[in-house]
Tab-separated table of C-alpha atoms and ligand atoms in Angstrom:
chain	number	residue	atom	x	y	z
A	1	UNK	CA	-6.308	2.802	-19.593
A	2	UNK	CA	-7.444	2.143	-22.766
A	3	UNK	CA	-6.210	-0.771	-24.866
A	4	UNK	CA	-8.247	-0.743	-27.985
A	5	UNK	CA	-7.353	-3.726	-29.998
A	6	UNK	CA	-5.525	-2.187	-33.608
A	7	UNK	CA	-7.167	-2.818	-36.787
A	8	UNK	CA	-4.843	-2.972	-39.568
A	9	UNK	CA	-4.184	0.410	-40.780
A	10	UNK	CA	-3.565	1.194	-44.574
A	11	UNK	CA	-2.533	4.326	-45.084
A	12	UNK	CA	-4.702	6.041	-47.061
A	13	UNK	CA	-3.877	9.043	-49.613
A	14	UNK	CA	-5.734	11.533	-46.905
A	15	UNK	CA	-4.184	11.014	-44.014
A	16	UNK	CA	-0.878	12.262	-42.764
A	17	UNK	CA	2.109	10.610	-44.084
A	18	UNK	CA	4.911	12.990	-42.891
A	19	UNK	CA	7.365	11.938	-39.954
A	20	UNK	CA	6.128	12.057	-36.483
A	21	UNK	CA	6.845	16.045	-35.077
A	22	UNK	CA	9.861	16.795	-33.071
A	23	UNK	CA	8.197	18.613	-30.835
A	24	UNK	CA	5.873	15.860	-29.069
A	25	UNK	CA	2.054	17.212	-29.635
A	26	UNK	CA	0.662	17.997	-26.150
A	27	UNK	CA	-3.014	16.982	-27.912
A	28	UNK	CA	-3.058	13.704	-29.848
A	29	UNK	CA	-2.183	14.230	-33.075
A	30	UNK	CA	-4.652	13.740	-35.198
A	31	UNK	CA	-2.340	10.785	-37.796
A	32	UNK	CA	-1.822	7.023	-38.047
A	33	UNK	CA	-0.146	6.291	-34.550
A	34	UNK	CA	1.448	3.033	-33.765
A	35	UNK	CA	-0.295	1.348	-30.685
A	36	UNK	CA	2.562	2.397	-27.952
A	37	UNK	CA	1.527	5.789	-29.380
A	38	UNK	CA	-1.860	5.888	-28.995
A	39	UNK	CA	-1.927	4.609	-25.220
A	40	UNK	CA	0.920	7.206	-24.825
A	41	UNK	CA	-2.140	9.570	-25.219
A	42	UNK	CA	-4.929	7.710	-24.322
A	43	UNK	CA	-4.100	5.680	-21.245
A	44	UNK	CA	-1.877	8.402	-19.024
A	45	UNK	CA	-3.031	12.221	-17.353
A	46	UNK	CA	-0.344	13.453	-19.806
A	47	UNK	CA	1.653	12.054	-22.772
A	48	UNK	CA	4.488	12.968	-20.632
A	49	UNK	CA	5.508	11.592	-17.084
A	50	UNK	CA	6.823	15.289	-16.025
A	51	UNK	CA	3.366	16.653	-16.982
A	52	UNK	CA	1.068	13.628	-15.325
A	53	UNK	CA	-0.341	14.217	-11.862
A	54	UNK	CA	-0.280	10.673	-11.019
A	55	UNK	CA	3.512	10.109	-11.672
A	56	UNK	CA	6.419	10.734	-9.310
A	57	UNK	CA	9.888	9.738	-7.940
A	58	UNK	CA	10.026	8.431	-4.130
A	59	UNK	CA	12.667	9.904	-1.926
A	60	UNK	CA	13.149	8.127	1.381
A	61	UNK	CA	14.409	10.007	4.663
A	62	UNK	CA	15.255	7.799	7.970
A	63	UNK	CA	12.981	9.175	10.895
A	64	UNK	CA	13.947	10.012	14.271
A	65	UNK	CA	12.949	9.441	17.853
A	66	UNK	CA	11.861	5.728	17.393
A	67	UNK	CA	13.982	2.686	18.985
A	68	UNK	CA	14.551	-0.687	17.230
A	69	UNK	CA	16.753	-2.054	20.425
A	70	UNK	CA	19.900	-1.893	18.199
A	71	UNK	CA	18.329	-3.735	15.386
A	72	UNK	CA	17.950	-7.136	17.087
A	73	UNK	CA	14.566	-8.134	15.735
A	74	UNK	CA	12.886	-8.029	19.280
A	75	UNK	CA	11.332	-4.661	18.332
A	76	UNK	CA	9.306	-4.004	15.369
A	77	UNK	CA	7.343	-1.088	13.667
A	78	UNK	CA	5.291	-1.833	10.240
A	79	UNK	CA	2.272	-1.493	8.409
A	80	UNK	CA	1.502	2.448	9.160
A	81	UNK	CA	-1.669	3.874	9.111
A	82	UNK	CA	-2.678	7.228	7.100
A	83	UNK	CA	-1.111	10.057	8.400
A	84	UNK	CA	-3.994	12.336	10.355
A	85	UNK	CA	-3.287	15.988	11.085
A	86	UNK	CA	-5.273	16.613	14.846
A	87	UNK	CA	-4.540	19.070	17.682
A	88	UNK	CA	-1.563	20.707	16.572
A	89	UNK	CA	0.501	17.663	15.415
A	90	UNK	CA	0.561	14.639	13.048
A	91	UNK	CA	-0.423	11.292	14.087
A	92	UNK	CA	0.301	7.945	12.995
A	93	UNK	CA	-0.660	4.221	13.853
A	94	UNK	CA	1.132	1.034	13.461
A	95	UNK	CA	1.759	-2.483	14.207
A	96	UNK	CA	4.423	-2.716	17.389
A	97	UNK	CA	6.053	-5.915	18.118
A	98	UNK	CA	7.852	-6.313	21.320
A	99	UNK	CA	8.767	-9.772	22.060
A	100	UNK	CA	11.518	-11.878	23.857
A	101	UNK	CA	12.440	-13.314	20.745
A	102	UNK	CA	12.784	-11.988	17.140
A	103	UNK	CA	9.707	-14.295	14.598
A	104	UNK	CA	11.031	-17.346	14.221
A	105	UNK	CA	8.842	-17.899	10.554
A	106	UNK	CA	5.507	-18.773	9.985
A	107	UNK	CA	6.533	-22.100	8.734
A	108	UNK	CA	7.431	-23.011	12.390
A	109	UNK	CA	3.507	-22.079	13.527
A	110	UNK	CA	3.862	-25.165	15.433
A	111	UNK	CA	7.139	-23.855	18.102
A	112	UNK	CA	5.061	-20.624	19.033
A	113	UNK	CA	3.752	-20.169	22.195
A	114	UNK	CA	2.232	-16.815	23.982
A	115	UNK	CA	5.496	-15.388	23.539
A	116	UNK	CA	7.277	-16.399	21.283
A	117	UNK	CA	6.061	-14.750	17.445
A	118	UNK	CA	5.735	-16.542	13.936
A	119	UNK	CA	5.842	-13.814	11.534
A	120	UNK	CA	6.785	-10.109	12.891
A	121	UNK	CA	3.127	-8.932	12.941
A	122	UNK	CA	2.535	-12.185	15.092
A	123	UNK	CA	1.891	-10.803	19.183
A	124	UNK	CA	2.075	-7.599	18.090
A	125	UNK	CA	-0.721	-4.289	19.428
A	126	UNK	CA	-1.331	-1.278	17.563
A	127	UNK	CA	0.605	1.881	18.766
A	128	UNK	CA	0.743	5.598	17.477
A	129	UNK	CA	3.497	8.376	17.243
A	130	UNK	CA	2.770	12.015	16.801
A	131	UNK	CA	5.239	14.387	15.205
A	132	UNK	CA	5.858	17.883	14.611
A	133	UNK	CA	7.113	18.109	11.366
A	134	UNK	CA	6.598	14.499	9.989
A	135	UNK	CA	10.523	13.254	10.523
A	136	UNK	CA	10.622	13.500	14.333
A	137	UNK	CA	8.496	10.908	15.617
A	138	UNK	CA	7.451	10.548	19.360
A	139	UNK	CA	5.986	7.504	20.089
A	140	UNK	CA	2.843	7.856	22.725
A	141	UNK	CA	2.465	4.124	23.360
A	142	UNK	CA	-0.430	1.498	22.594
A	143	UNK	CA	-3.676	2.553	21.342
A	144	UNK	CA	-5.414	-0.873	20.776
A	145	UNK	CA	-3.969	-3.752	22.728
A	146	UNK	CA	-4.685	-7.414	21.901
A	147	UNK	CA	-7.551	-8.069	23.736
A	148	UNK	CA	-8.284	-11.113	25.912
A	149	UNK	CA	-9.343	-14.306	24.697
A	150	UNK	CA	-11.611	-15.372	22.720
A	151	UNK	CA	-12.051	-11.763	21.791
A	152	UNK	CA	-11.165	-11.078	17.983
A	153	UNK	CA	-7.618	-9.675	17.784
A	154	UNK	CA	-6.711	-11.748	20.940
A	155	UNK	CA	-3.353	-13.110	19.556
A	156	UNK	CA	-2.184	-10.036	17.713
A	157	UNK	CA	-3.729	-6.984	16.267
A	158	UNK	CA	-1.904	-5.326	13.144
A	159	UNK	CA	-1.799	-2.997	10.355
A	160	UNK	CA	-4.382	-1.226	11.550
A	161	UNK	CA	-6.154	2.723	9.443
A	162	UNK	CA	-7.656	5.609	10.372
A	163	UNK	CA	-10.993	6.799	9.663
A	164	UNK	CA	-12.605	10.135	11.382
A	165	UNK	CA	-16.318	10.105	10.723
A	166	UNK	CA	-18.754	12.249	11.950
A	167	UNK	CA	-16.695	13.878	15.123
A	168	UNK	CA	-15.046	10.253	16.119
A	169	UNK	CA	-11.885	8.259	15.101
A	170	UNK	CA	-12.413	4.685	13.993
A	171	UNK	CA	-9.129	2.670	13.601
A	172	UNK	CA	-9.652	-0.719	11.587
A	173	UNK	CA	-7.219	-3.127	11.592
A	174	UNK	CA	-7.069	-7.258	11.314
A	175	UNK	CA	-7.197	-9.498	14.022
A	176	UNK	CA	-5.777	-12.657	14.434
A	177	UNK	CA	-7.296	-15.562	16.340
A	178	UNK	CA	-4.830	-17.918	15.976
A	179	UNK	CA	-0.632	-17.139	15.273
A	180	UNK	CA	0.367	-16.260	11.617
A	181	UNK	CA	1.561	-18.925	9.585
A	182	UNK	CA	-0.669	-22.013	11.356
A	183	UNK	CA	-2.944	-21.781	8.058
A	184	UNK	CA	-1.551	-18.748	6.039
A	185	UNK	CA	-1.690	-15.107	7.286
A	186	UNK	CA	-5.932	-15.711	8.256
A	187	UNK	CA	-7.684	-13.028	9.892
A	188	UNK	CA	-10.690	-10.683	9.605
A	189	UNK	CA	-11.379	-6.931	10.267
A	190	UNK	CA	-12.136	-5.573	13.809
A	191	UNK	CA	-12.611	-1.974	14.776
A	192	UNK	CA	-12.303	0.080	17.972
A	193	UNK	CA	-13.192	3.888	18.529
A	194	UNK	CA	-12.836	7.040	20.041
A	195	UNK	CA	-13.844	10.327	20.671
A	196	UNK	CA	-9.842	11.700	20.255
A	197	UNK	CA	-6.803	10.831	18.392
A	198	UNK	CA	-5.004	9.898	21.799
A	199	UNK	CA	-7.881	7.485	22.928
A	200	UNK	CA	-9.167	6.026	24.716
A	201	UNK	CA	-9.950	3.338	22.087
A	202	UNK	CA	-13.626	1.568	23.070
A	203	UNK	CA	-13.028	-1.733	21.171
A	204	UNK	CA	-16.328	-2.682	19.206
A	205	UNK	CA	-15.379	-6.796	20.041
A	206	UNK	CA	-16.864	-8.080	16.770
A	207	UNK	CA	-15.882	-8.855	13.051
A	208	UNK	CA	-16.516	-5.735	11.192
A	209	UNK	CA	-15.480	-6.881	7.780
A	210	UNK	CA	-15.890	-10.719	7.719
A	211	UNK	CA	-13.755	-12.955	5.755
A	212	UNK	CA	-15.657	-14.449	2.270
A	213	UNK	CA	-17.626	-17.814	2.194
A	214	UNK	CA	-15.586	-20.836	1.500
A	215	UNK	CA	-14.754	-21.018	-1.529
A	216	UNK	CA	-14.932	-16.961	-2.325
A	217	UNK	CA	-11.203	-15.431	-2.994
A	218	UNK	CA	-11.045	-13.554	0.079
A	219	UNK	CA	-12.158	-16.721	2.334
A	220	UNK	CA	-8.705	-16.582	4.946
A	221	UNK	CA	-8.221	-12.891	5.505
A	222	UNK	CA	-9.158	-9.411	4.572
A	223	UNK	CA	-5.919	-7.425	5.196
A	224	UNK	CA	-4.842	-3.794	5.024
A	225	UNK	CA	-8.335	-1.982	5.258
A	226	UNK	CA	-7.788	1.459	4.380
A	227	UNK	CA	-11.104	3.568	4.950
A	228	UNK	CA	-12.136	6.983	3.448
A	229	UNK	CA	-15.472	8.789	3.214
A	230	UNK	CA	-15.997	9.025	-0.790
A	231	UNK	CA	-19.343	9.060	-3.009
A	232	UNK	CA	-21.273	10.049	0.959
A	233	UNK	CA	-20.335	6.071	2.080
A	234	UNK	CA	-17.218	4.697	4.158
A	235	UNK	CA	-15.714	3.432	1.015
A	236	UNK	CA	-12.900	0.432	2.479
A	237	UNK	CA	-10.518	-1.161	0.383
A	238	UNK	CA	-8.619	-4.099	1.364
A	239	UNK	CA	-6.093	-6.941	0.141
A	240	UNK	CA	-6.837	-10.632	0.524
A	241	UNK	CA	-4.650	-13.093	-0.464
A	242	UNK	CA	-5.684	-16.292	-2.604
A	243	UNK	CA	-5.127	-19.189	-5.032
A	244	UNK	CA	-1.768	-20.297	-3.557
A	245	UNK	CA	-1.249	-22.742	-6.362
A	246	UNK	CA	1.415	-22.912	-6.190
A	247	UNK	CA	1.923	-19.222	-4.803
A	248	UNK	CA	-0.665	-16.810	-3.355
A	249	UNK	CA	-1.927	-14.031	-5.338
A	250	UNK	CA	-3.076	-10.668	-4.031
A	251	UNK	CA	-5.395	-8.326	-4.935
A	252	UNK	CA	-7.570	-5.403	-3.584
A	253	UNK	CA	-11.587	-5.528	-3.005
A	254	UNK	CA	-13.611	-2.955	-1.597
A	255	UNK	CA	-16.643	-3.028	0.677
A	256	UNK	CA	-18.621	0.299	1.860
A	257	UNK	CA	-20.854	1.406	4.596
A	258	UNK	CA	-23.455	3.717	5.573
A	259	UNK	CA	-21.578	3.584	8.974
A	260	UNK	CA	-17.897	3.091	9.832
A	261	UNK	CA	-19.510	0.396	12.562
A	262	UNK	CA	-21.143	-1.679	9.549
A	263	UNK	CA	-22.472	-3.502	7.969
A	264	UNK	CA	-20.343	-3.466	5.118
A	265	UNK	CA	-21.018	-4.808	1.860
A	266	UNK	CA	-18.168	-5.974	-0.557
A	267	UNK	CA	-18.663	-4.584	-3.741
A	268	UNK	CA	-20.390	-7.179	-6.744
A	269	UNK	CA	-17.006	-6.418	-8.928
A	270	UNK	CA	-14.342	-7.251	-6.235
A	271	UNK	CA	-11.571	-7.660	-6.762
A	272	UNK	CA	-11.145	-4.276	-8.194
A	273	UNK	CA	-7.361	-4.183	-8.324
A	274	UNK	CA	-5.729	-6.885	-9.463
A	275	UNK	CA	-2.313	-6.147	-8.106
A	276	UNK	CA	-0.515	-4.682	-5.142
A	277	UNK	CA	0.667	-5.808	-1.621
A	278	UNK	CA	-0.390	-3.424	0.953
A	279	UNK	CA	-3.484	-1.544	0.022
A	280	UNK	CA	-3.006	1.853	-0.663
A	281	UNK	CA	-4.847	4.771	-1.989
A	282	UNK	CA	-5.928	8.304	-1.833
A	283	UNK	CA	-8.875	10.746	-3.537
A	284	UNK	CA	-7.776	12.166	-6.893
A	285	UNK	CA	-9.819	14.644	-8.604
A	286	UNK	CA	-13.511	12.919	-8.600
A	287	UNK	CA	-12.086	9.383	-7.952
A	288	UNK	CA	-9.370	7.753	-6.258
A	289	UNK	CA	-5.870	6.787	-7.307
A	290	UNK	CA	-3.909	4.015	-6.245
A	291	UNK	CA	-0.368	2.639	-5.361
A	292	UNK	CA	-0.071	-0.753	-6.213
A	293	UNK	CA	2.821	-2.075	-5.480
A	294	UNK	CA	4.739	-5.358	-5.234
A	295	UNK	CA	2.534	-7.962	-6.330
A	296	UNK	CA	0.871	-9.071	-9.968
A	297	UNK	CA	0.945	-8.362	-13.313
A	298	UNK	CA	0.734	-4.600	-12.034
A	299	UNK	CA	2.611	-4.231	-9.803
A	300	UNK	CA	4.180	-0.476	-9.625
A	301	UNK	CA	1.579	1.269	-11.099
A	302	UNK	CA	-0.613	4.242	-10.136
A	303	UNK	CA	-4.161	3.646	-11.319
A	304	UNK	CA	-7.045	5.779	-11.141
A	305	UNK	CA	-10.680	4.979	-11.053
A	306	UNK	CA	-12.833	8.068	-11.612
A	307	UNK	CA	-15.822	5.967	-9.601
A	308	UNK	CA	-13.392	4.611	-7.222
A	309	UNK	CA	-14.316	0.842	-8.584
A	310	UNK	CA	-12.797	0.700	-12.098
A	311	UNK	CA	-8.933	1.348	-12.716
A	312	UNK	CA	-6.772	1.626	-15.221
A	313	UNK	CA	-3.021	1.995	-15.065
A	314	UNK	CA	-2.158	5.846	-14.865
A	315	UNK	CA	1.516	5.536	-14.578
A	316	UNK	CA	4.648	3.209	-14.091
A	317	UNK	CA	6.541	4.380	-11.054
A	318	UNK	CA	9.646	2.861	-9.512
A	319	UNK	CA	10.747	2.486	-5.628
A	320	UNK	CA	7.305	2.555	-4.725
A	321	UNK	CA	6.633	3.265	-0.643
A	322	UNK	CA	5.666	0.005	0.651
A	323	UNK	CA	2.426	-0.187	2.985
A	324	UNK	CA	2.278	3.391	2.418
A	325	UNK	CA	0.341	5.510	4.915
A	326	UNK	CA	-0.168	9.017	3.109
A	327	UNK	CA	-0.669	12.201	4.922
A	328	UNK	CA	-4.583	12.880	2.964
A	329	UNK	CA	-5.716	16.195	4.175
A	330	UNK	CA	-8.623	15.582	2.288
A	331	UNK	CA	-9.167	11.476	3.127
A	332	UNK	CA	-12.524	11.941	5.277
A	333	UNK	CA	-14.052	15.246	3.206
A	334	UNK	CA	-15.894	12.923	0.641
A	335	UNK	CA	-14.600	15.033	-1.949
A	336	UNK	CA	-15.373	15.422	-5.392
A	337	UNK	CA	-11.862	17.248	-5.810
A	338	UNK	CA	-9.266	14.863	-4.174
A	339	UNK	CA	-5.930	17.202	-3.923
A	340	UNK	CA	-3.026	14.270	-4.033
A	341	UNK	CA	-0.552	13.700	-1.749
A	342	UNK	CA	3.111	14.864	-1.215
A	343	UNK	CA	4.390	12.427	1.671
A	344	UNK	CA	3.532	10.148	3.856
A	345	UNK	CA	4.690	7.459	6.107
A	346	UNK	CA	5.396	3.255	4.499
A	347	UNK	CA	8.017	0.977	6.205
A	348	UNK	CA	11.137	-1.714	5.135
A	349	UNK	CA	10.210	-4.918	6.059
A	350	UNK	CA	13.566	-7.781	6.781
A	351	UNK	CA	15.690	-4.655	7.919
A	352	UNK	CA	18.454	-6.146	9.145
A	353	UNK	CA	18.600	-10.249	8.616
A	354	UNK	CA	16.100	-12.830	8.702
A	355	UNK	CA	17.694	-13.719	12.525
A	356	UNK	CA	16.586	-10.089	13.894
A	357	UNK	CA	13.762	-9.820	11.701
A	358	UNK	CA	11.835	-6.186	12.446
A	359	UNK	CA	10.472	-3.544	10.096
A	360	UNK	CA	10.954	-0.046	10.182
A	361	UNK	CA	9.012	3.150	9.558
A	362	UNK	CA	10.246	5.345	7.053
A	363	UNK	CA	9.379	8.521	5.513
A	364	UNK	CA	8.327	8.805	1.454
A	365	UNK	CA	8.154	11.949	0.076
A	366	UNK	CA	6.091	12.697	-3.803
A	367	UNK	CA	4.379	14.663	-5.778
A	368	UNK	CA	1.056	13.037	-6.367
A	369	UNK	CA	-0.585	15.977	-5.813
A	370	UNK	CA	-2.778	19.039	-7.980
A	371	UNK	CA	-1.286	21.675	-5.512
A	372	UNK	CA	2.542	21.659	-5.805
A	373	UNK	CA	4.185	21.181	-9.175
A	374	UNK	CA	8.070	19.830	-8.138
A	375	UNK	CA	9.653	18.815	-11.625
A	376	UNK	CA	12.844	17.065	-9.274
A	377	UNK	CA	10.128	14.656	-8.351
A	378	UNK	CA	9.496	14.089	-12.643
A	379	UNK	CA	12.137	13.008	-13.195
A	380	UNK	CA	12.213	9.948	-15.040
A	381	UNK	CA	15.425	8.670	-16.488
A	382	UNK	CA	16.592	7.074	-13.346
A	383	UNK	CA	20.284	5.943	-12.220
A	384	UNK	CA	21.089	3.827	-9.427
A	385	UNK	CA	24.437	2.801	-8.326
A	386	UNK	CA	26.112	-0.150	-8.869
A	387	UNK	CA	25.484	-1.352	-5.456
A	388	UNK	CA	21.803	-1.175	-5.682
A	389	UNK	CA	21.866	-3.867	-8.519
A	390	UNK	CA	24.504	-6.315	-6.765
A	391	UNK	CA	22.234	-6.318	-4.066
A	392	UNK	CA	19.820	-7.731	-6.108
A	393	UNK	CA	21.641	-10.922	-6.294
A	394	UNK	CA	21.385	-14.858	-7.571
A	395	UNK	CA	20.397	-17.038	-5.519
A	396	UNK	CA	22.202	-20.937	-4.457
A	397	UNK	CA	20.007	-22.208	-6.883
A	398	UNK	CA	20.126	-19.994	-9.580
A	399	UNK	CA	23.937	-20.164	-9.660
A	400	UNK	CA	24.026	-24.113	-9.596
A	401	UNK	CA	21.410	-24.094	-12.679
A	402	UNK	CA	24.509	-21.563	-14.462
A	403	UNK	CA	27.094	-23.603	-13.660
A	404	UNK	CA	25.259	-27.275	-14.899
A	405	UNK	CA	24.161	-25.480	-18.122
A	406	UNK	CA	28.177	-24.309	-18.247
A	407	UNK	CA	29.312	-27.705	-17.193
A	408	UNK	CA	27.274	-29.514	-20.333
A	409	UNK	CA	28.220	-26.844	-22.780
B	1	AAL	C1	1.552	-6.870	5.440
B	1	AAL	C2	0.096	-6.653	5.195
B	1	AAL	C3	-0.681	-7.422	6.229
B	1	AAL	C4	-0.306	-8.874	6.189
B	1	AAL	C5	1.078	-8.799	6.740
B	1	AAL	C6	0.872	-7.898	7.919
B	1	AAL	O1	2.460	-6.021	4.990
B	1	AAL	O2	-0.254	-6.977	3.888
B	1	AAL	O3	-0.201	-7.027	7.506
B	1	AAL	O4	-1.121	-9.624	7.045
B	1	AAL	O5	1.922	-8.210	5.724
């Protein structure tokens, strides 16, 4: 997006001085236009949202065939992995928690043992489903496992992507030494591979992405690697939390690869996205686009960087799919003509309360992509019910500070 500071415009006896058109110009007109005006043609694909390729509504459908044991926080699903289309079906991988207990907080890193969890991504191994249609899911069981100590991964292995390179799968995902929570979420990048989508996963037993140098912002943990074969490199972003003063902030680097086993180097500009929780992203046109969702300044945004290293907001979305996992037909073709997406797979963390604490997998469904053209999913004057809002309620705090500034009025 382009911001270009305004100079202070006189009108001058040349230029246009009528009202701005009723019909909105599809081309920027070429007249004085207030600031909001100019970025309206300058910074998005379109000056309107119906029009842009990189806006869209999210609609959310429940899937079937997966079992949360009633909801009691012993079973968990998050953190999916692109969606891969391979022998006849879709597949998916995630992190699976299955644990006596539900996570009994990271802040109590000091009560866990080898079974009981911290966070819910604490003892958890990566599993995969495979579906027919994308809303029945059938889940096939573990893929990775937590290896045995010392082994990297050996206390829980999460949030793991795909990447199929050169006739074999590679899943990345982080692995913890130690449980969530005893020094923040800290963990680097392993990798395991395989000749087919239902394994058998060879684990590669070593670091693959390494956490920065003290000192660097992504010294604790490289989370969320999400690989793709772009410009003829693995190009891998990730998220890495930082700062923490008082609160962490998160943003997204990227480090690439002349082979999905390493080494990878982490791009001079990192961090390249200064907002977002779970990385996610997908080819668009020559570059890639991004979701960024739930963290910093821009937080529910697309952005799109035509060299896949510098973005610029493309479009303010709402209800973005957390920890998305798209279905990218197009992901490993290190395309110069990324298609978009339509759906794809993201999950709702804290679904029930904070006692059965579990995520779920979900379904998103968009239109983020050059080939269909679905002006429901444009829409943007958006309603939500009263409920939705309520939900989003004060906290104890919030309503003491009320009632003491109502109390000394
Ligand atoms: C997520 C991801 C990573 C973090 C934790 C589990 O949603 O960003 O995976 O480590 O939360």
């Amino acid at each position: 997006m382009c911001h270009p500071v305004p100079e202070e415009k006189t009108l001058v006896e040349t230029e246009d001085m009528s009202a701005f058109p009723f019909i909105l110009p599809k081309e920027k007109p070429n007249r004085p236009l207030s600031a909001a005006m100019e970025r309206n043609y300058n910074a998005y694909l379109a000056p309107r949202p119906e029009d842009n390729e990189l806006y869209s509504q999210f609609k959310y459908t429940q899937l079937k065939g997966l079992d949360y044991n009633g909801g009691d926080g012993t079973i968990s699903r998050r953190d999916p992995s692109k969606v891969i289309f391979a022998n006849g079906k879709y597949y998916v991988w995630y992190t699976h928690r299955k644990t006596i207990v539900s996570p009994i907080g990271g802040r109590n890193a000091d009560k866990a043992t080898d079974e009981i969890p911290t966070t819910d991504w604490d003892l958890a191994d990566i599993y995969y489903a495979t579906s027919e249609d994308g809303f029945t899911w059938e889940e096939q069981g573990v893929a990775v496992p937590r290896p045995p100590k010392p082994n990297v991964g050996w206390r829980s292995v999460t949030t793991t992507d795909i990447l199929f390179y050169k006739g074999k799968y590679y899943l990345y995902y982080q692995g913890f030494m130690e449980a969530s929570g005893k020094r923040g979420d800290d963990c680097p990048v392993a990798v395991s591979y395989a000749e087919d989508p239902d394994g058998p996963w060879t684990p590669h037993n070593e670091i693959v992405i390494p956490n920065g140098a003290a000192g660097e912002w992504d010294q604790y943990s490289i989370h969320d690697p999400h690989p793709f074969v772009y410009n003829d490199k693995i190009y891998l972003y990730y998220k890495s939390d930082f700062d923490g003063d008082p609160r962490l902030i998160r943003m997204q680097g990227l480090a690439t690869a002349d082979d999905p086993l390493g080494p990878f180097t982490k791009h001079p500009l990192n961090p390249v996205i200064n907002s977002g929780h779970e990385t996610s992203l997908f080819p668009f046109k020559g570059g890639m686009a991004a979701m960024v969702t739930r963290d910093g300044s821009e937080h529910h945004t697309i952005q799109y960087a035509p060299d896949g290293v510098n973005f610029e907001i493309a479009s303010i979305v709402s209800l973005l799919p957390n920890a998305a996992g798209a279905y990218i037909p197009d992901a490993f073709a290190n395309t110069d003509d990324g298609r978009g997406i339509t759906w794809g797979i993201s999950h709702f963390t804290n679904a029930t309360t904070w006692e059965n604490n579990h995520s779920i997998l979900t379904r998103f469904d968009c239109d983020l992509s050059l080939d269909i053209d679905d002006p429901d999913m444009k829409r943007h004057n958006e309603h939500y019910k009263p409920d939705f809002y309520y939900k989003q309620a004060l906290n104890q705090k919030q309503l003491e500070r009320i009632k003491k500034m109502n109390d000394e009025q």
